[in-house]
mmCIF file of C-alpha atoms in Angstrom:
data_model
loop_
_atom_site.group_PDB
_atom_site.id
_atom_site.type_symbol
_atom_site.label_atom_id
_atom_site.label_comp_id
_atom_site.label_asym_id
_atom_site.label_seq_id
_atom_site.Cartn_x
_atom_site.Cartn_y
_atom_site.Cartn_z
ATOM 1 C CA GLY A 1 55.713 52.186 68.142
ATOM 2 C CA ILE A 2 57.706 51.056 71.642
ATOM 3 C CA ASN A 3 59.760 53.233 72.975
ATOM 4 C CA ALA A 4 63.392 52.097 72.941
ATOM 5 C CA GLU A 5 63.919 53.785 76.033
ATOM 6 C CA TYR A 6 61.459 51.837 77.838
ATOM 7 C CA GLY A 7 61.366 48.444 79.098
ATOM 8 C CA ASP A 8 58.887 46.658 77.677
ATOM 9 C CA THR A 9 59.020 42.528 76.348
ATOM 10 C CA VAL A 10 57.515 41.028 73.416
ATOM 11 C CA ASP A 11 54.252 40.425 75.017
ATOM 12 C CA ASP A 12 53.155 43.589 74.813
ATOM 13 C CA CYS A 13 54.097 44.518 71.123
ATOM 14 C CA THR A 14 50.524 44.478 68.868
ATOM 15 C CA SER A 15 51.434 45.306 65.802
ATOM 16 C CA PHE A 16 54.442 44.266 63.095
ATOM 17 C CA ASN A 17 56.118 48.078 63.511
ATOM 18 C CA ASP A 18 56.338 47.650 67.361
ATOM 19 C CA LEU A 19 58.313 44.483 67.097
ATOM 20 C CA GLN A 20 60.332 46.221 64.229
ATOM 21 C CA VAL A 21 61.215 48.251 66.922
ATOM 22 C CA TYR A 22 61.397 45.777 69.367
ATOM 23 C CA TYR A 23 63.895 43.444 67.266
ATOM 24 C CA ARG A 24 65.583 46.665 65.870
ATOM 25 C CA ARG A 25 66.360 46.736 70.121
ATOM 26 C CA LYS A 26 67.664 43.680 70.472
ATOM 27 C CA ALA A 27 70.081 43.432 67.586
ATOM 28 C CA GLU A 28 71.493 46.644 69.120
ATOM 29 C CA GLU A 29 71.754 45.006 72.470
ATOM 30 C CA ILE A 30 73.395 41.747 71.047
ATOM 31 C CA ALA A 31 75.849 44.321 69.583
ATOM 32 C CA SER A 32 76.839 45.901 72.302
ATOM 33 C CA ALA A 33 77.237 42.372 74.320
ATOM 34 C CA THR A 34 79.367 41.322 71.468
ATOM 35 C CA ALA A 35 81.686 44.451 72.060
ATOM 36 C CA LEU A 36 81.576 43.533 75.558
ATOM 37 C CA MET A 37 82.466 40.275 74.856
ATOM 38 C CA ALA A 38 84.733 41.038 72.601
ATOM 39 C CA LYS A 39 86.581 43.336 75.236
ATOM 40 C CA TYR A 40 86.498 41.122 78.027
ATOM 41 C CA SER A 41 87.664 37.540 76.732
ATOM 42 C CA ASP A 42 88.017 36.935 80.451
ATOM 43 C CA MET A 43 84.790 36.469 81.999
ATOM 44 C CA SER A 44 86.023 36.643 85.328
ATOM 45 C CA SER A 45 86.591 40.357 85.109
ATOM 46 C CA VAL A 46 83.194 41.637 83.655
ATOM 47 C CA SER A 47 81.394 43.780 86.405
ATOM 48 C CA ASP A 48 78.875 42.693 87.832
ATOM 49 C CA GLU A 49 75.816 45.087 86.373
ATOM 50 C CA ASP A 50 78.183 43.620 83.408
ATOM 51 C CA ARG A 51 77.414 40.006 84.008
ATOM 52 C CA THR A 52 73.484 40.886 84.809
ATOM 53 C CA VAL A 53 73.032 42.478 81.498
ATOM 54 C CA LEU A 54 74.213 39.390 79.660
ATOM 55 C CA ASN A 55 71.799 37.410 81.553
ATOM 56 C CA GLU A 56 68.663 39.593 80.437
ATOM 57 C CA ILE A 57 70.440 38.847 76.834
ATOM 58 C CA CYS A 58 70.217 34.901 76.655
ATOM 59 C CA THR A 59 66.293 34.995 78.064
ATOM 60 C CA ASP A 60 64.894 37.682 76.029
ATOM 61 C CA LEU A 61 67.187 35.277 72.916
ATOM 62 C CA GLY A 62 65.338 32.006 74.084
ATOM 63 C CA LYS A 63 62.353 34.200 74.039
ATOM 64 C CA ILE A 64 62.744 35.025 70.843
ATOM 65 C CA GLN A 65 63.876 32.183 69.279
ATOM 66 C CA LYS A 66 60.201 30.428 70.860
ATOM 67 C CA LEU A 67 58.414 33.442 69.149
ATOM 68 C CA MET A 68 59.959 33.224 65.784
ATOM 69 C CA THR A 69 59.443 29.236 65.966
ATOM 70 C CA ALA A 70 55.498 30.346 66.484
ATOM 71 C CA MET A 71 55.856 32.511 64.027
ATOM 72 C CA ASN A 72 56.994 30.199 61.567
ATOM 73 C CA THR A 73 54.823 27.587 62.296
ATOM 74 C CA GLU A 74 51.588 29.979 61.551
ATOM 75 C CA ARG A 75 53.214 30.717 58.886
ATOM 76 C CA ASP A 76 53.439 27.930 57.269
ATOM 77 C CA LYS A 77 49.347 26.966 58.575
ATOM 78 C CA LEU A 78 49.083 29.927 56.836
ATOM 79 C CA ALA A 79 49.895 29.563 53.622
ATOM 80 C CA HIS A 80 48.272 25.808 53.362
ATOM 81 C CA THR A 81 44.928 27.100 54.044
ATOM 82 C CA ILE A 82 45.864 30.436 51.257
ATOM 83 C CA ALA A 83 46.387 26.421 48.866
ATOM 84 C CA CYS A 84 43.621 24.747 49.890
ATOM 85 C CA ASN A 85 40.845 27.941 49.738
ATOM 86 C CA LYS A 86 42.790 28.550 45.573
ATOM 87 C CA VAL A 87 42.255 24.912 44.942
ATOM 88 C CA THR A 88 38.910 25.371 46.166
ATOM 89 C CA LEU A 89 37.875 28.531 43.944
ATOM 90 C CA GLU A 90 39.559 26.300 40.977
ATOM 91 C CA ARG A 91 37.353 24.028 41.446
ATOM 92 C CA LEU A 92 34.110 26.165 42.119
ATOM 93 C CA GLU A 93 35.133 27.898 38.989
ATOM 94 C CA ILE A 94 35.225 24.513 36.273
ATOM 95 C CA LEU A 95 32.026 24.139 37.992
ATOM 96 C CA LYS A 96 30.356 26.950 37.367
ATOM 97 C CA LYS A 97 31.803 26.125 33.832
ATOM 98 C CA GLN A 98 29.812 22.833 33.503
ATOM 99 C CA PHE A 99 26.736 24.502 34.462
ATOM 100 C CA VAL A 100 26.748 26.975 32.283
ATOM 101 C CA GLU A 101 27.134 24.691 29.285
ATOM 102 C CA GLN A 102 24.504 21.571 30.773
ATOM 103 C CA LYS A 103 21.972 24.802 30.747
ATOM 104 C CA GLU A 104 22.917 25.750 27.073
ATOM 105 C CA ASN A 105 23.130 22.612 25.810
ATOM 106 C CA VAL A 106 20.338 20.992 27.433
ATOM 107 C CA PRO A 107 19.887 16.905 25.444
ATOM 108 C CA GLN A 108 16.546 17.587 23.235
ATOM 109 C CA ASN A 109 15.784 13.452 25.120
ATOM 110 C CA VAL A 110 16.819 13.714 28.681
ATOM 111 C CA PRO A 111 17.711 10.127 29.470
ATOM 112 C CA VAL A 112 15.949 8.260 32.402
ATOM 113 C CA PRO A 113 16.775 5.684 34.354
ATOM 114 C CA ALA A 114 17.127 2.019 33.209
ATOM 115 C CA SER A 115 14.629 1.209 35.617
ATOM 116 C CA SER A 116 11.530 2.895 34.515
ATOM 117 C CA ALA A 117 10.016 1.856 31.056
ATOM 118 C CA GLU A 118 8.912 5.284 29.919
ATOM 119 C CA PHE A 119 11.445 5.708 27.552
ATOM 120 C CA VAL A 120 10.464 2.393 26.106
ATOM 121 C CA LYS A 121 7.820 3.568 22.563
ATOM 122 C CA PRO A 122 4.569 3.077 23.304
ATOM 123 C CA ALA A 123 3.149 0.871 20.800
ATOM 124 C CA PRO A 124 1.252 2.035 17.494
ATOM 125 C CA PRO A 125 -2.893 2.125 18.063
ATOM 126 C CA PRO A 126 -3.744 -0.358 15.277
ATOM 127 C CA PRO A 127 -5.078 0.831 11.994
ATOM 128 C CA PRO A 128 -8.430 0.758 10.835
ATOM 129 C CA ALA A 129 -7.399 -2.420 8.413
ATOM 130 C CA GLN A 130 -6.902 -4.618 11.572
ATOM 131 C CA ALA A 131 -10.323 -4.984 13.374
ATOM 132 C CA GLU A 132 -11.047 -6.930 10.451
ATOM 133 C CA THR A 133 -8.813 -9.683 11.161
ATOM 134 C CA VAL A 134 -10.003 -9.211 14.854
ATOM 135 C CA LYS A 135 -13.044 -10.722 14.132
ATOM 136 C CA ALA A 136 -12.216 -13.050 11.806
ATOM 137 C CA PRO A 137 -11.284 -15.714 15.057
ATOM 138 C CA GLN A 138 -14.960 -15.862 16.474
ATOM 139 C CA GLN A 139 -16.477 -16.173 12.849
ATOM 140 C CA CYS A 140 -14.144 -19.142 12.857
ATOM 141 C CA VAL A 141 -14.932 -20.262 16.351
ATOM 142 C CA ARG A 142 -18.888 -20.213 15.858
ATOM 143 C CA PHE A 143 -18.514 -22.215 12.810
ATOM 144 C CA GLU A 144 -16.162 -24.491 14.523
ATOM 145 C CA ASP A 145 -18.832 -24.877 17.772
ATOM 146 C CA ALA A 146 -21.824 -25.728 15.302
ATOM 147 C CA GLU A 147 -23.796 -29.087 16.601
ATOM 148 C CA LYS A 148 -22.420 -32.195 15.549
ATOM 149 C CA PRO A 149 -24.904 -34.787 13.305
ATOM 150 C CA ALA A 150 -26.678 -37.247 15.903
ATOM 151 C CA ARG A 151 -25.324 -41.359 15.619
ATOM 152 C CA GLY A 152 -26.601 -42.893 12.244
ATOM 153 C CA LYS A 153 -27.788 -39.369 10.119
ATOM 154 C CA SER A 154 -25.843 -38.152 7.775
ATOM 155 C CA ALA A 155 -24.971 -34.360 7.495
ATOM 156 C CA LEU A 156 -26.939 -33.980 4.643
ATOM 157 C CA THR A 157 -30.379 -35.174 6.712
ATOM 158 C CA THR A 158 -29.948 -33.131 9.613
ATOM 159 C CA GLY A 159 -28.700 -29.751 7.767
ATOM 160 C CA THR A 160 -25.364 -29.270 9.677
ATOM 161 C CA ARG A 161 -22.472 -28.113 7.828
ATOM 162 C CA ILE A 162 -19.320 -30.520 8.105
ATOM 163 C CA PRO A 163 -15.944 -28.658 7.507
ATOM 164 C CA SER A 164 -13.999 -30.596 5.335
ATOM 165 C CA LYS A 165 -10.298 -32.213 6.414
ATOM 166 C CA ALA A 166 -9.042 -31.182 2.606
ATOM 167 C CA GLY A 167 -9.504 -27.006 3.361
ATOM 168 C CA GLY A 168 -11.617 -26.674 0.840
ATOM 169 C CA ASN A 169 -14.167 -24.961 2.761
ATOM 170 C CA LYS A 170 -12.659 -23.584 5.263
ATOM 171 C CA PRO A 171 -11.993 -20.248 5.960
ATOM 172 C CA LYS A 172 -8.369 -19.205 6.519
ATOM 173 C CA LYS A 173 -7.813 -18.090 10.258
ATOM 174 C CA GLN A 174 -5.988 -14.282 10.482
ATOM 175 C CA LYS A 175 -2.889 -14.580 12.437
ATOM 176 C CA LEU A 176 -3.615 -11.245 14.704
ATOM 177 C CA SER A 177 -0.521 -8.552 14.203
ATOM 178 C CA LYS A 178 2.088 -8.570 16.137
ATOM 179 C CA THR A 179 3.810 -5.925 17.643
ATOM 180 C CA THR A 180 6.791 -5.652 19.163
ATOM 181 C CA ILE A 181 7.928 -2.620 21.537
ATOM 182 C CA VAL A 182 11.265 -1.068 20.273
ATOM 183 C CA PRO A 183 13.401 0.575 23.321
ATOM 184 C CA LEU A 184 15.009 3.755 22.038
ATOM 185 C CA VAL A 185 18.647 4.863 22.193
ATOM 186 C CA ASN A 186 19.089 7.470 25.210
ATOM 187 C CA HIS A 187 21.188 10.777 23.763
ATOM 188 C CA LEU A 188 24.554 11.179 25.445
ATOM 189 C CA THR A 189 24.634 13.843 27.904
ATOM 190 C CA THR A 190 27.328 17.142 28.192
ATOM 191 C CA GLU A 191 29.328 14.942 31.527
ATOM 192 C CA GLU A 192 29.268 11.366 29.002
ATOM 193 C CA PHE A 193 30.858 13.359 26.354
ATOM 194 C CA LYS A 194 33.188 15.031 28.564
ATOM 195 C CA SER A 195 34.501 11.828 29.609
ATOM 196 C CA LEU A 196 35.381 10.175 26.235
ATOM 197 C CA PRO A 197 38.688 9.611 25.720
ATOM 198 C CA LYS A 198 40.028 11.811 23.523
ATOM 199 C CA TYR A 199 41.119 9.190 20.468
ATOM 200 C CA MET A 200 37.640 7.739 20.319
ATOM 201 C CA VAL A 201 35.022 10.859 20.180
ATOM 202 C CA GLY A 202 37.984 13.018 17.950
ATOM 203 C CA ARG A 203 36.230 15.263 15.370
ATOM 204 C CA LEU A 204 33.038 14.334 16.770
ATOM 205 C CA LYS A 205 30.692 17.028 18.646
ATOM 206 C CA LEU A 206 28.442 16.279 21.067
ATOM 207 C CA GLU A 207 25.221 17.340 18.113
ATOM 208 C CA GLN A 208 26.898 15.303 15.585
ATOM 209 C CA ILE A 209 26.442 12.152 18.409
ATOM 210 C CA ASN A 210 23.556 12.366 19.007
ATOM 211 C CA SER A 211 21.523 12.920 15.784
ATOM 212 C CA MET A 212 23.310 9.920 14.511
ATOM 213 C CA VAL A 213 21.256 8.105 17.969
ATOM 214 C CA ASP A 214 18.581 9.376 16.027
ATOM 215 C CA GLU A 215 19.012 7.826 12.758
ATOM 216 C CA ILE A 216 19.263 4.535 14.945
ATOM 217 C CA ASN A 217 16.432 4.759 16.058
ATOM 218 C CA ASN A 218 14.686 5.348 13.552
ATOM 219 C CA ALA A 219 16.003 2.674 11.762
ATOM 220 C CA THR A 220 14.952 0.275 14.590
ATOM 221 C CA VAL A 221 11.595 1.363 14.520
ATOM 222 C CA CYS A 222 11.085 0.764 10.271
ATOM 223 C CA LYS A 223 12.603 -2.657 10.848
ATOM 224 C CA TYR A 224 10.883 -3.773 13.344
ATOM 225 C CA LYS A 225 7.290 -2.128 11.515
ATOM 226 C CA ILE A 226 8.195 -4.386 8.822
ATOM 227 C CA ILE A 227 9.062 -7.600 10.162
ATOM 228 C CA ASP A 228 5.378 -6.748 12.352
ATOM 229 C CA THR A 229 4.050 -6.313 9.106
ATOM 230 C CA PRO A 230 1.772 -8.942 7.379
ATOM 231 C CA VAL A 231 3.744 -9.948 4.179
ATOM 232 C CA ASN A 232 0.317 -9.462 1.524
ATOM 233 C CA LYS A 233 0.532 -6.177 2.658
ATOM 234 C CA LEU A 234 4.316 -5.325 2.308
ATOM 235 C CA ASN A 235 5.268 -3.147 -1.470
ATOM 236 C CA ALA A 236 8.537 -4.854 -3.661
ATOM 237 C CA GLU A 237 10.742 -2.419 -1.729
ATOM 238 C CA ASN A 238 9.666 -3.241 1.509
ATOM 239 C CA MET A 239 9.111 -7.554 0.989
ATOM 240 C CA LYS A 240 12.814 -7.789 0.044
ATOM 241 C CA ARG A 241 13.787 -5.275 2.978
ATOM 242 C CA TYR A 242 11.565 -7.549 4.557
ATOM 243 C CA ALA A 243 13.478 -11.005 2.928
ATOM 244 C CA ARG A 244 17.065 -9.750 3.923
ATOM 245 C CA MET A 245 16.182 -9.707 8.054
ATOM 246 C CA THR A 246 14.593 -12.772 8.597
ATOM 247 C CA GLU A 247 17.105 -14.411 6.013
ATOM 248 C CA LYS A 248 19.050 -15.289 8.955
ATOM 249 C CA PRO A 249 17.310 -16.330 11.866
ATOM 250 C CA ASP A 250 18.143 -15.292 15.687
ATOM 251 C CA THR A 251 21.009 -16.588 17.538
ATOM 252 C CA LYS A 252 20.633 -16.809 21.036
ATOM 253 C CA GLU A 253 22.567 -13.919 21.826
ATOM 254 C CA THR A 254 19.882 -11.940 19.676
ATOM 255 C CA ALA A 255 16.628 -14.035 20.357
ATOM 256 C CA GLY A 256 14.044 -11.793 21.955
ATOM 257 C CA MET A 257 16.153 -8.133 21.850
ATOM 258 C CA VAL A 258 16.067 -5.249 20.237
ATOM 259 C CA TRP A 259 18.804 -5.844 16.822
ATOM 260 C CA PHE A 260 19.885 -3.994 13.773
ATOM 261 C CA GLU A 261 21.889 -4.263 11.202
ATOM 262 C CA GLU A 262 24.394 -1.623 9.527
ATOM 263 C CA ALA A 263 22.145 -2.599 6.565
ATOM 264 C CA ASP A 264 19.440 -1.390 8.429
ATOM 265 C CA ILE A 265 21.326 1.500 8.965
ATOM 266 C CA ARG A 266 21.607 1.887 5.004
ATOM 267 C CA ASP A 267 18.217 1.302 4.277
ATOM 268 C CA PHE A 268 16.703 4.279 6.892
ATOM 269 C CA ALA A 269 19.537 6.354 6.719
ATOM 270 C CA SER A 270 18.230 10.226 5.610
ATOM 271 C CA THR A 271 21.357 10.346 3.476
ATOM 272 C CA PRO A 272 24.084 7.409 2.597
ATOM 273 C CA THR A 273 27.247 9.554 3.998
ATOM 274 C CA LEU A 274 25.667 9.025 7.795
ATOM 275 C CA VAL A 275 26.974 5.105 7.124
ATOM 276 C CA HIS A 276 30.698 6.346 7.839
ATOM 277 C CA SER A 277 29.492 8.670 10.893
ATOM 278 C CA PHE A 278 27.621 4.942 12.299
ATOM 279 C CA VAL A 279 30.949 3.435 12.036
ATOM 280 C CA LYS A 280 32.274 5.995 14.438
ATOM 281 C CA THR A 281 29.498 6.402 16.489
ATOM 282 C CA VAL A 282 29.369 2.802 17.453
ATOM 283 C CA PRO A 283 32.396 2.106 19.873
ATOM 284 C CA ILE A 284 30.949 5.629 21.789
ATOM 285 C CA LEU A 285 27.757 4.051 22.389
ATOM 286 C CA ARG A 286 29.301 0.740 23.099
ATOM 287 C CA HIS A 287 31.298 2.790 25.932
ATOM 288 C CA CYS A 288 28.365 4.247 27.556
ATOM 289 C CA HIS A 289 26.888 0.809 27.725
ATOM 290 C CA ARG A 290 23.733 1.952 24.857
ATOM 291 C CA ILE A 291 24.018 -0.650 22.423
ATOM 292 C CA ARG A 292 26.219 -4.140 22.614
ATOM 293 C CA GLN A 293 28.260 -5.059 19.218
ATOM 294 C CA ILE A 294 28.018 -8.876 19.266
ATOM 295 C CA ARG A 295 29.374 -11.150 15.664
ATOM 296 C CA ALA A 296 26.667 -13.440 13.684
ATOM 297 C CA GLY A 297 28.690 -15.113 11.174
ATOM 298 C CA LYS A 298 30.568 -12.341 9.022
ATOM 299 C CA VAL A 299 27.119 -9.154 10.047
ATOM 300 C CA GLN A 300 28.386 -8.010 13.213
ATOM 301 C CA ARG A 301 24.956 -7.154 15.401
ATOM 302 C CA TYR A 302 23.818 -4.527 17.786
ATOM 303 C CA ILE A 303 21.641 -4.734 20.718
ATOM 304 C CA VAL A 304 19.757 -1.775 22.018
ATOM 305 C CA LEU A 305 20.341 -1.955 25.543
ATOM 306 C CA LEU A 306 17.708 -0.654 28.254
#
């Protein structure tokens, strides 16, 4: 520490122990000055030596006050820095937990940006039975492009066959099978699940929501597979489904869009209890912009958003 007998200044202090010794010495000097002022209430009777000591003490008190002000400022800055570091540390801990959770819960279907068309399920290859339907129009074209008989000559003399207008001998034109490209609903990510309001999630878990998304994709694909299949190739059960699906025409909102109804989920659900889970999942998928809900009469239709 600093020896109190020497006339050292504050600038010579290099540690808190030095400051402690310095301020203890100054406190003793202030106590002595106070005793002198009490003894000599009239400054005119104070000796020059005592007056010099009092002036030095006043000067030192001014320096001490400035030093204390500077120390308080540095203390406030240090406290602010410590508080900022604590907040940063808490944020880093939260990010670390999120990264660990995301690493452990990577979804099976990783979402792809909507601008890319890779998430659209490619059309399945046509079955072998459809190959004959493609050749039929070529036969019709050859039949229609046959040479017409010359004027004044009947078809019997020329040997050219004229198709009947009634269509008795005209072969039927087989329509090309239509294949609808059905976009799939993307799974919810962990960040999207955590951002959902608690009243909307309830007791549902991320795995349950994504499982319901798979059921919706399966029902939508099966629906449009039935619609694209020719009617004469449908069995009795699918024929009833086809009649229900095509009973009500498309509205302005659903024209050209891929959509499904609750009845589709009921028809193709793996278990009957999934319909109840579907009702709870609809607000979540609508909130995350996976589907859009519209009303068509008394029926709710759900459009798959890209």
